[in-house]
Short mmCIF file of C-alpha atoms in Angstrom, two decimals:
data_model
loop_
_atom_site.label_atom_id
_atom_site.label_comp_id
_atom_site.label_asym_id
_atom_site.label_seq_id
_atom_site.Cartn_x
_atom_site.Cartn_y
_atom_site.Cartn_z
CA UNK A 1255 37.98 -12.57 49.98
CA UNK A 1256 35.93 -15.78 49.05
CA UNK A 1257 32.93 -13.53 50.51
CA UNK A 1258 33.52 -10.61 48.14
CA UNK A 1259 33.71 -13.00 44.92
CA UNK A 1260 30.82 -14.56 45.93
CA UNK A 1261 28.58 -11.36 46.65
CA UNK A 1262 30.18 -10.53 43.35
CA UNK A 1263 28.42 -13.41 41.54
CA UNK A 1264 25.33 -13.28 43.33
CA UNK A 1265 25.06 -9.61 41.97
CA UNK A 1266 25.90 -10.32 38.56
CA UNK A 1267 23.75 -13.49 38.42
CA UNK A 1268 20.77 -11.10 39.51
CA UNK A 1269 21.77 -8.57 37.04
CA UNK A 1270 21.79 -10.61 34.24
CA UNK A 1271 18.33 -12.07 35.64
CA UNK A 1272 16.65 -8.76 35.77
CA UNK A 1273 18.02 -7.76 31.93
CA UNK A 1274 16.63 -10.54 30.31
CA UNK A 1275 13.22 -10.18 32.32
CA UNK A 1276 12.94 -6.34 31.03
CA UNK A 1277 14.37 -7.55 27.43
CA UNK A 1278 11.42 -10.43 27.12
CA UNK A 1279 9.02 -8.17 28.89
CA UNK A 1280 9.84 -5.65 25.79
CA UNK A 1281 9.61 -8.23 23.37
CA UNK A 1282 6.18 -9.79 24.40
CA UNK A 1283 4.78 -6.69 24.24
CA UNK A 1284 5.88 -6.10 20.55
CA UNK A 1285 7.91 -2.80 21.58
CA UNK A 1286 11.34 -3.52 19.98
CA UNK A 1287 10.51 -3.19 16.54
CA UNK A 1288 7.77 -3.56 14.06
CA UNK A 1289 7.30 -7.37 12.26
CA UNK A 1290 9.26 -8.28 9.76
CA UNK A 1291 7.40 -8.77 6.04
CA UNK A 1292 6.51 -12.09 6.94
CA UNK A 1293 5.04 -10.67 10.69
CA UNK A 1294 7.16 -12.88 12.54
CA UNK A 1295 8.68 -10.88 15.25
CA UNK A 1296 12.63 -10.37 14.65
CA UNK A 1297 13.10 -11.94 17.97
CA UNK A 1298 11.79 -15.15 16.58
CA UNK A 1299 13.03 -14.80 12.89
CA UNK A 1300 15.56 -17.26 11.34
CA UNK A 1301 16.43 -15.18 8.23
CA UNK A 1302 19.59 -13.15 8.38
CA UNK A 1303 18.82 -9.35 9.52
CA UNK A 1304 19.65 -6.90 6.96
CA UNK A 1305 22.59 -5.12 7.45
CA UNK A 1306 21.51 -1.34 5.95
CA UNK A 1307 18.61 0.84 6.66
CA UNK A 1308 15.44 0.39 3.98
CA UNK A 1309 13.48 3.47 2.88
CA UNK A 1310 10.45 1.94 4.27
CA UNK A 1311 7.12 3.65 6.17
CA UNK A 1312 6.19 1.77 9.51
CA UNK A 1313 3.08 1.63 11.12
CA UNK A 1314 2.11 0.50 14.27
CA UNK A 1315 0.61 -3.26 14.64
CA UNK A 1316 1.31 -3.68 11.22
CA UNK A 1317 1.06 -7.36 9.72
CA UNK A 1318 -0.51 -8.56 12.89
CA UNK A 1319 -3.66 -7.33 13.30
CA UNK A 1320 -6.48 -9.39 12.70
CA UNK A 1321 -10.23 -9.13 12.76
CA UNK A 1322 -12.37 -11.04 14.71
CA UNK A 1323 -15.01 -12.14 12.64
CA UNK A 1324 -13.23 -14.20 9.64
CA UNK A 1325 -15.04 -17.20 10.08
CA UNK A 1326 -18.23 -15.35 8.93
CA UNK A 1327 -16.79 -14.21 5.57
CA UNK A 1328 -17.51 -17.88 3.46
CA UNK A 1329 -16.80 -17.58 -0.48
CA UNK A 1330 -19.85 -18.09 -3.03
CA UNK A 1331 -22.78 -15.94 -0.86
CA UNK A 1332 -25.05 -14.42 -2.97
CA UNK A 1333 -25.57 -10.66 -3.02
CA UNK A 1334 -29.18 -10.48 -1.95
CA UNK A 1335 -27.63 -12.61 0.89
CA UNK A 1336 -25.29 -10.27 1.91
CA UNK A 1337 -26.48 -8.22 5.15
CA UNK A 1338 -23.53 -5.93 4.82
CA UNK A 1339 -23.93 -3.55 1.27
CA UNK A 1340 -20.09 -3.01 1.68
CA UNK A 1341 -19.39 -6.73 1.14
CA UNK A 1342 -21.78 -7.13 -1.96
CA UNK A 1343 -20.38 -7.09 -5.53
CA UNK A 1344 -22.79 -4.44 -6.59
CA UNK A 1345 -22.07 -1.40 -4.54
CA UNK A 1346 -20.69 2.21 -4.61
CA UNK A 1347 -18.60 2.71 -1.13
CA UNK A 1348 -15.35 1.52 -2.49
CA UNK A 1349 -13.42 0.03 -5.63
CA UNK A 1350 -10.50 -1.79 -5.68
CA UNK A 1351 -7.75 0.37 -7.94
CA UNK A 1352 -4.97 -1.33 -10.00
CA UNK A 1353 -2.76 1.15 -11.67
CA UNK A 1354 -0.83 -0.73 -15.06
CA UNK A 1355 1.89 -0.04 -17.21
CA UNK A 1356 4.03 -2.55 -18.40
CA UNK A 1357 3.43 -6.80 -18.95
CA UNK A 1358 0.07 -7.50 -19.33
CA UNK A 1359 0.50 -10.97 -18.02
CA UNK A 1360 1.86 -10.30 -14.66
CA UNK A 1361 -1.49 -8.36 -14.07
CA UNK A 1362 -3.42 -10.92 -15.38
CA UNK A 1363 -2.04 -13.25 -12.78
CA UNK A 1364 -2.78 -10.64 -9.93
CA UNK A 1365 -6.81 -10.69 -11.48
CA UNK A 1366 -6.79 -14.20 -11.34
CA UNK A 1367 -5.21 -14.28 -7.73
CA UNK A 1368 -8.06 -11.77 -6.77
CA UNK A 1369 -10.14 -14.05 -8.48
CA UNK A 1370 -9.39 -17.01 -6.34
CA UNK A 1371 -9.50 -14.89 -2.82
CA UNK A 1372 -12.59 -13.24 -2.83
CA UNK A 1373 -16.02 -12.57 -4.65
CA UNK A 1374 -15.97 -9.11 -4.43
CA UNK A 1375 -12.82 -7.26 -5.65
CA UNK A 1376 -12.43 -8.12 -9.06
CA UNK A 1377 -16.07 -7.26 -10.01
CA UNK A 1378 -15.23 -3.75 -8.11
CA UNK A 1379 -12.16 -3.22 -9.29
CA UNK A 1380 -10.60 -0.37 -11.27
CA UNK A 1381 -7.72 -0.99 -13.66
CA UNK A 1382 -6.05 2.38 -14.72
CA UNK A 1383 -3.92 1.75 -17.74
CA UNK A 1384 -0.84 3.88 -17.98
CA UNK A 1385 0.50 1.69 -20.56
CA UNK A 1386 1.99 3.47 -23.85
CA UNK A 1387 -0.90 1.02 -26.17
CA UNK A 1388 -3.31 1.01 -23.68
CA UNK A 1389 -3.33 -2.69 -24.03
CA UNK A 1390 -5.31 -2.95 -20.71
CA UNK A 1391 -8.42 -0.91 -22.35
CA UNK A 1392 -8.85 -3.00 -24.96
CA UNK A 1393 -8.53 -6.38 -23.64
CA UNK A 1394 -11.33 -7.71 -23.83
CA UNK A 1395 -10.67 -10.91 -21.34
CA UNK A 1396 -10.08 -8.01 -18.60
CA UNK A 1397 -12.82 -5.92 -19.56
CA UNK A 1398 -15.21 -8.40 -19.20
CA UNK A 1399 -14.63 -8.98 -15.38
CA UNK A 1400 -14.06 -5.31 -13.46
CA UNK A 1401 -15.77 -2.61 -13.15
CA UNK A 1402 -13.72 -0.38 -14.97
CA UNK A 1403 -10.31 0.32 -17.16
CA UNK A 1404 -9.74 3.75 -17.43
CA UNK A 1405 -6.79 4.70 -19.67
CA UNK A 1406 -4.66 7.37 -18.46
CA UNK A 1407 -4.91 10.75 -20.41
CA UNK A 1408 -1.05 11.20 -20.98
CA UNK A 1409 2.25 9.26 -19.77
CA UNK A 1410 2.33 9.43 -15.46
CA UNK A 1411 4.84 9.33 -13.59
CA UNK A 1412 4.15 6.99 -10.19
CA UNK A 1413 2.92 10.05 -7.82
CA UNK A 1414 0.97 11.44 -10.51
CA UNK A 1415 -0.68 7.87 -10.75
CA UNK A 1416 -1.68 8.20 -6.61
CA UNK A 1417 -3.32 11.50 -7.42
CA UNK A 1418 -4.94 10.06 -10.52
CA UNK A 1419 -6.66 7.27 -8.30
CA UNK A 1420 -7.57 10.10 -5.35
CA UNK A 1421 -9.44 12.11 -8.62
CA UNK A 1422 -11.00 8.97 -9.79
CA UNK A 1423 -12.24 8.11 -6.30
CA UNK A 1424 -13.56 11.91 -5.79
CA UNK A 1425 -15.48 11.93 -8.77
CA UNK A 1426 -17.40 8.68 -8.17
CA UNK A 1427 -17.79 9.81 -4.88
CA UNK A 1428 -16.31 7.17 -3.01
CA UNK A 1429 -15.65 7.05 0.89
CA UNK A 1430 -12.46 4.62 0.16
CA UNK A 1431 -10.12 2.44 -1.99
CA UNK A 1432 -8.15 -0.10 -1.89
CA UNK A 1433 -4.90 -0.03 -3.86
CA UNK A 1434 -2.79 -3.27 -5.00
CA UNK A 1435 0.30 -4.07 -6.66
CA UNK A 1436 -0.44 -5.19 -10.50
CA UNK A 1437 2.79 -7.98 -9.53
CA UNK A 1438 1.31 -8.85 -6.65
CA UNK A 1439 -0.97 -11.94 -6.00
CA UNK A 1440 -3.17 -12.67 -3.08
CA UNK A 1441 -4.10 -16.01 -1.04
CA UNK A 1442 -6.85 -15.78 1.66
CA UNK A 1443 -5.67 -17.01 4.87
CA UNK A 1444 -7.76 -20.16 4.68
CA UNK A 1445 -9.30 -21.97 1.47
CA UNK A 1446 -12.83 -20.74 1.11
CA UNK A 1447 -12.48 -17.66 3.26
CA UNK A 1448 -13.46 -14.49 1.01
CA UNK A 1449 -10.30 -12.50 1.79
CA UNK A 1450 -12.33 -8.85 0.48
CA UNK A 1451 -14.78 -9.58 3.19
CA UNK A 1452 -12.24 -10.01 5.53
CA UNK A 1453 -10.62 -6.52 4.74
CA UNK A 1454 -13.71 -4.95 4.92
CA UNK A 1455 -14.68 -6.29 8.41
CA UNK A 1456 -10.10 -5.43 9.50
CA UNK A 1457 -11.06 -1.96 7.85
CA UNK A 1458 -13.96 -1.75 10.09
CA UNK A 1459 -13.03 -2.38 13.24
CA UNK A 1460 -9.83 0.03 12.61
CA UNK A 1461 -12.49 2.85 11.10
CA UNK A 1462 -14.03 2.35 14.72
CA UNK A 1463 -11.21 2.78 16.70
CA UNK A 1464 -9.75 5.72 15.16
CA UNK A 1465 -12.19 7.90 13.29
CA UNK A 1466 -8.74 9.77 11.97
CA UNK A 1467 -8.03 7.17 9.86
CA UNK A 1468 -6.32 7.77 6.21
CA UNK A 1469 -5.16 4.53 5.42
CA UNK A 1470 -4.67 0.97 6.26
CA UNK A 1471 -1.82 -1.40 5.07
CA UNK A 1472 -2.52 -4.95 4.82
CA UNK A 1473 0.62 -6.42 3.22
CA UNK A 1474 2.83 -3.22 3.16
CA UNK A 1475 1.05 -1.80 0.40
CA UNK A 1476 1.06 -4.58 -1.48
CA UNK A 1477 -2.60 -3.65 -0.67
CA UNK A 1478 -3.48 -0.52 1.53
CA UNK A 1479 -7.06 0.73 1.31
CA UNK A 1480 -6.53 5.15 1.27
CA UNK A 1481 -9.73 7.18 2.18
CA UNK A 1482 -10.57 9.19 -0.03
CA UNK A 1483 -10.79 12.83 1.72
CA UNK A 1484 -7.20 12.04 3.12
CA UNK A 1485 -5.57 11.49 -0.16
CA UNK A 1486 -7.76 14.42 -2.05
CA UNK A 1487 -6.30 16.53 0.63
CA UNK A 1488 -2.66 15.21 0.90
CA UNK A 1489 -1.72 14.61 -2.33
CA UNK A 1490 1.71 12.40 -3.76
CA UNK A 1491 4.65 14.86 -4.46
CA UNK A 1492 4.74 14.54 -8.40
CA UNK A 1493 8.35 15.38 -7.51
CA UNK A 1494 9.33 12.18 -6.29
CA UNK A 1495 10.89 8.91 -7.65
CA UNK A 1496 8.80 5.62 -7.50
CA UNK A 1497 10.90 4.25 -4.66
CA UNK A 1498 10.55 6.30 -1.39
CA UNK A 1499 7.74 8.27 -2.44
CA UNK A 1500 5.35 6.19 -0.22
CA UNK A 1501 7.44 7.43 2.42
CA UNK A 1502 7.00 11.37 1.85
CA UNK A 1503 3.41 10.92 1.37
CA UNK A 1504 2.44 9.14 4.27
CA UNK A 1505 4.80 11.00 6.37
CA UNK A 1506 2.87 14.38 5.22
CA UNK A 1507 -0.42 11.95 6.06
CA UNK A 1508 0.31 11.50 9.86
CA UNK A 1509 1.69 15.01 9.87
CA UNK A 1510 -2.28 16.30 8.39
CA UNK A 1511 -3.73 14.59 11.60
CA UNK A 1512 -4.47 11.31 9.84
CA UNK A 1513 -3.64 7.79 11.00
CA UNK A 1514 -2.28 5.36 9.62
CA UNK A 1515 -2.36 1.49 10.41
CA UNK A 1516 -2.55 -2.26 9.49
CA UNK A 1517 -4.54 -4.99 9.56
CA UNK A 1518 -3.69 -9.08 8.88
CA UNK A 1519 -6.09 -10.81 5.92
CA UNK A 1520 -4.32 -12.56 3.20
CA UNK A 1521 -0.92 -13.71 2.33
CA UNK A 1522 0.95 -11.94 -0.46
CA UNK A 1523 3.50 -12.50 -2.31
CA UNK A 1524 5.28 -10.60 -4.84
CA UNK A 1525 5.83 -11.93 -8.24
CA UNK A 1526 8.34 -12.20 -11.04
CA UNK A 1527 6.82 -13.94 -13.80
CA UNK A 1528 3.81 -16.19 -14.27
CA UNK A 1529 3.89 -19.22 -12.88
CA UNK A 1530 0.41 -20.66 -14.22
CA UNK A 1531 -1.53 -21.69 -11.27
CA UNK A 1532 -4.39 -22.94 -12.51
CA UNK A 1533 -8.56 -22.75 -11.31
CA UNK A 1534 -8.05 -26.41 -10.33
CA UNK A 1535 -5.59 -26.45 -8.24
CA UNK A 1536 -6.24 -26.64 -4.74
CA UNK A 1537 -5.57 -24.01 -2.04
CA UNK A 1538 -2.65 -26.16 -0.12
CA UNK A 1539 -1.16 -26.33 -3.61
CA UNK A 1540 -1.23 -22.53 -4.51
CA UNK A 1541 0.66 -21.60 -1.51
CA UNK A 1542 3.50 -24.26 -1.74
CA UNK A 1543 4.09 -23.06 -5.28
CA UNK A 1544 3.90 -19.18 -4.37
CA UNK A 1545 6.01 -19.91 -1.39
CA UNK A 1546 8.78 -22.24 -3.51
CA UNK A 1547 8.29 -18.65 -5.46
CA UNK A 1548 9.19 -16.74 -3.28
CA UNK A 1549 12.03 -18.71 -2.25
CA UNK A 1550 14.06 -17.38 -5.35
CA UNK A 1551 15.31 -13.72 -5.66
CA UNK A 1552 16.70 -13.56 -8.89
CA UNK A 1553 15.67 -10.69 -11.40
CA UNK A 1554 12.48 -9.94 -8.99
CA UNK A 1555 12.06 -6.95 -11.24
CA UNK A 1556 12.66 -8.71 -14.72
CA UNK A 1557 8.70 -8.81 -15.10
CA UNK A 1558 9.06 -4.43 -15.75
CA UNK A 1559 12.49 -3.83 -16.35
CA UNK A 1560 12.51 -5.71 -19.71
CA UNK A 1561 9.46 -4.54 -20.68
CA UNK A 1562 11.02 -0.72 -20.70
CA UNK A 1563 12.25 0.79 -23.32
CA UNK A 1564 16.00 2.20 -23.43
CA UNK A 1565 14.14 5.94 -23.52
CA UNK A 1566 11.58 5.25 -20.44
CA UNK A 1567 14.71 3.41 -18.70
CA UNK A 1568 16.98 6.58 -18.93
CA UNK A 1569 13.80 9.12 -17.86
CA UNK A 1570 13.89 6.67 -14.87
CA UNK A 1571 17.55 7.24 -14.05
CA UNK A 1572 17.45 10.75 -14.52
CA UNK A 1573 14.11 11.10 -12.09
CA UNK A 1574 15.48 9.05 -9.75
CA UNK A 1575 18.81 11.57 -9.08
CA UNK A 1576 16.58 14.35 -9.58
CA UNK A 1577 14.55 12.73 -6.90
CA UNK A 1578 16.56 12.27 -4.41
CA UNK A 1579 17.99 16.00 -4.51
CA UNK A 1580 14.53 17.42 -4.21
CA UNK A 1581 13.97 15.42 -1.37
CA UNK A 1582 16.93 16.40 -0.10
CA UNK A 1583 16.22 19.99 -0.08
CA UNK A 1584 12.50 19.46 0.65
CA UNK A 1585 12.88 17.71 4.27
CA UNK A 1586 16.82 18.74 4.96
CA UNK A 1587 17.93 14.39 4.14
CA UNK A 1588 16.56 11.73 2.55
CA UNK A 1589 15.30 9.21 4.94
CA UNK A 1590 11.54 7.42 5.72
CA UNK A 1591 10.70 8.74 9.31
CA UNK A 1592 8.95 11.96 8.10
CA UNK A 1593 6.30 12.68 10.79
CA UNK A 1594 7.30 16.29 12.33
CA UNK A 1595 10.59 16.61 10.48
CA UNK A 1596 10.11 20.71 9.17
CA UNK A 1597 9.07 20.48 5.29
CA UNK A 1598 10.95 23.65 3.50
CA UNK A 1599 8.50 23.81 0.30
CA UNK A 1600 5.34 25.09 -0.15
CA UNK A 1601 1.57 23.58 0.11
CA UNK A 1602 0.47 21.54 -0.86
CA UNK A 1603 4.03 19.91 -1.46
CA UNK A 1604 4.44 20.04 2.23
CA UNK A 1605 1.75 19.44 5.57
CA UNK A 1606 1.13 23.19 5.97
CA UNK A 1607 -2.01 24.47 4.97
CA UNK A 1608 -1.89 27.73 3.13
CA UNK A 1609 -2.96 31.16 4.55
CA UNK A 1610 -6.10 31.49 2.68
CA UNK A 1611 -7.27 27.52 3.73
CA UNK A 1612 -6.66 27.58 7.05
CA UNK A 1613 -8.69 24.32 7.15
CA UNK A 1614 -7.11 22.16 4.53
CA UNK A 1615 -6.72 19.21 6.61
CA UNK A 1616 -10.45 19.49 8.58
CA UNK A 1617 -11.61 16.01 9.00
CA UNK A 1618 -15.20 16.95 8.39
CA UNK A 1619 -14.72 18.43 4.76
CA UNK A 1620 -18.04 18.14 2.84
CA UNK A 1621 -17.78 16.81 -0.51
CA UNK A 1622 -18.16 20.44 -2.02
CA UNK A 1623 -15.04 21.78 -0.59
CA UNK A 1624 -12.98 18.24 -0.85
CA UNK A 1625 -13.70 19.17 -5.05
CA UNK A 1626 -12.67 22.99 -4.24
CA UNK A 1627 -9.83 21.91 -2.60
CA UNK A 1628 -8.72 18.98 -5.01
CA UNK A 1629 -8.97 21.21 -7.63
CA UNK A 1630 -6.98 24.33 -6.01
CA UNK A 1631 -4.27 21.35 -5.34
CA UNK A 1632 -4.00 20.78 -8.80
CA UNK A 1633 -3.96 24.08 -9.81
CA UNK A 1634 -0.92 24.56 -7.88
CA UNK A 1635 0.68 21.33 -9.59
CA UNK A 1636 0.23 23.07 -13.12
CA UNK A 1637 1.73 26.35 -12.23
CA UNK A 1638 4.69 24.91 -10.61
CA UNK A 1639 7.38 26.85 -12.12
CA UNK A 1640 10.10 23.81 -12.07
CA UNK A 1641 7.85 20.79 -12.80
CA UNK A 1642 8.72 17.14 -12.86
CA UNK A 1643 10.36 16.05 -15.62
CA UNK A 1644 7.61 14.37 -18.23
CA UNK A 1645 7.63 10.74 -18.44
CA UNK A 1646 9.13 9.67 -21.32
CA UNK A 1647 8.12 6.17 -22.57
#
């Protein structure tokens, strides 16, 4: 009997020994689950894990990739310096697109964060001003330090904005953008590291090891950086509420053939009000404060929400139920893993290319048909026999 127990043990013991080798071998290798925002592994995370399911895309290696080559990305080099045109503040590969609508502050913190992290996005950036006084066009401290503020021709909705930046990016003939939050602010990884060179160097080495790319996440996207052919030829659903949407569309990205992934360059942090760093204050100093920041939850949305009117904040109720019924009956639930779930509308609402374009999604698309098919796209938006509802502002 002692014999039997003891075999008994022996197994178990052995058991228990071979579980937690598989469960740390899984870990290690990063195959449990993705990072968590801050790209600590859950494994090793201290904050409480969340107890529902977040509408939220995933991509592999995301938040922990980084390049190899920081330390050769100093602030301050001159332009005629510069061995790499991508990395110059004079150039025409890429702009840096900041879409605006409400609190003119908040974005003028997220300039002066871009300010602070790197030499080269805020003299290529884009602002497009949404705004119902397009306040952002005729501000004159903005004006004078990016490239561009182009006002939007009438009220957009948040979709409409994405294909409003893929237009933009077509007609100035531009392989790719980056996209970031107008609440968001940016700290390079280091003091004095240019954190723009350092996400064109991540954007790089992921362009080299998958030629499919379509976009690249650095902080969520916080800041993503979309190339342009992917984006001219999967469009956002105008259908779709702000929240989620990013979901659908890069679901119906993957689905084209198109990759998507991540890279590791910067801190970010998302913002609720100013907090008035100033030009003085030293690097160690900017992150404690953004980090106390960050600490606090509390009306995280304040910054938009009060700035709404009572008309613009009952169009957003109404598209957001409206919303989540079309998605419903677009992808048979509402949920964020898209990639080969069956799409029941048409193209180009949905990864299917029509019967005339058998091609759609080709990833060697010369300009000439990417502005045949961007404008067939749109086309197809205008004559949609149930469009979105309008925003109203």
């Amino acid at each position: 009997m002692v014999g039997r127990r003891t075999d008994r043990a022996v197994l178990a013991i052995v058991s228990l020994a071979v579980f937690v080798f598989v469960w740390l071998s899984t870990a290690l290798s990063g195959d449990i689950t993705t990072p968590g925002s801050d790209g600590v592994p859950p494994w090793q995370s201290t904050r409480a894990k969340p107890t529902t399911t977040k509408m939220r895309f995933e991509v592999e290696e995301a938040k922990k990739y980084v390049p190899n080559e920081h330390e050769h990305n100093p602030r301050g080099l001159p332009d005629a310096n510069e061995p790499d045109p991508w990395k110059r503040r004079d150039q025409d590969t890429w702009r840096l697109i900041i879409l605006f609508q409400h609190n003119f502050p908040i974005l003028q913190q997220a300039i002066e964060g871009f300010e602070r992290a790197s030499d080269i996005m805020v003299p290529n950036a884009i602002i497009v001003d949404n705004s119902k006084d397009k306040v952002a066009a005729s501000n004159s401290w903005l004006l004078r330090r990016v490239k561009e503020v182009v006002p939007t021709p009438k009220p957009l909705n948040f979709p409409q904005l994405h294909n409003f930046m893929a237009t933009l990016a077509l007609e100035r003939g531009l392989e790719f953008y980056f996209w970031a939050h107008a609440d968001n602010y940016v700290l390079a990884l280091e003091p004095g590291r240019d954190m723009g060179k350092d996400a064109i160097d991540c954007l790089r080495e992921q362009r080299a090891r998958f030629p499919n790319w379509g976009m690249i996440l650095f902080a969520y996207d916080h800041l993503a950086a979309y190339r342009t052919q992917t984006l001219v030829q999967v469009p956002w659903d105008p259908h779709v509420f702000q929240y989620g949407s990013e979901c659908d569309a890069y679901g119906r990205i993957r689905d084209a053939g198109y990759d998507a992934k991540a890279c590791k360059v910067h801190y970010s942090f998302d913002m609720k009000r100013v907090i008035g760093i100033k030009d003085s204050d030293p690097w160690e100093r900017v992150k404690a404060r953004l980090e106390e920041e960050a600490e606090d939850k509390r009306g995280r949305n304040d910054w938009r929400e009060k700035s709404m009117s009572d008309t613009e904040q009952a169009w957003r109720k109404k598209m957001k139920e409206a919303s989540k019924e079309y998605l419903a009956s677009k992808w048979g639930e509402v949920k964020c893993k898209l990639k080969g779930v069956p799409c029941h509308k048409p193209w180009p609402y949905c990864p299917t290319c029509p019967t005339d374009m058998p091609d759609c999604y080709s990833k060697s698309m010369s300009q000439e048909d990417l502005v045949r098919l961007h404008q067939r796209v749109h086309e197809e938006f205008s004559n949609d026999p149930n469009p979105p509802m309008p925003l109203e502002a």
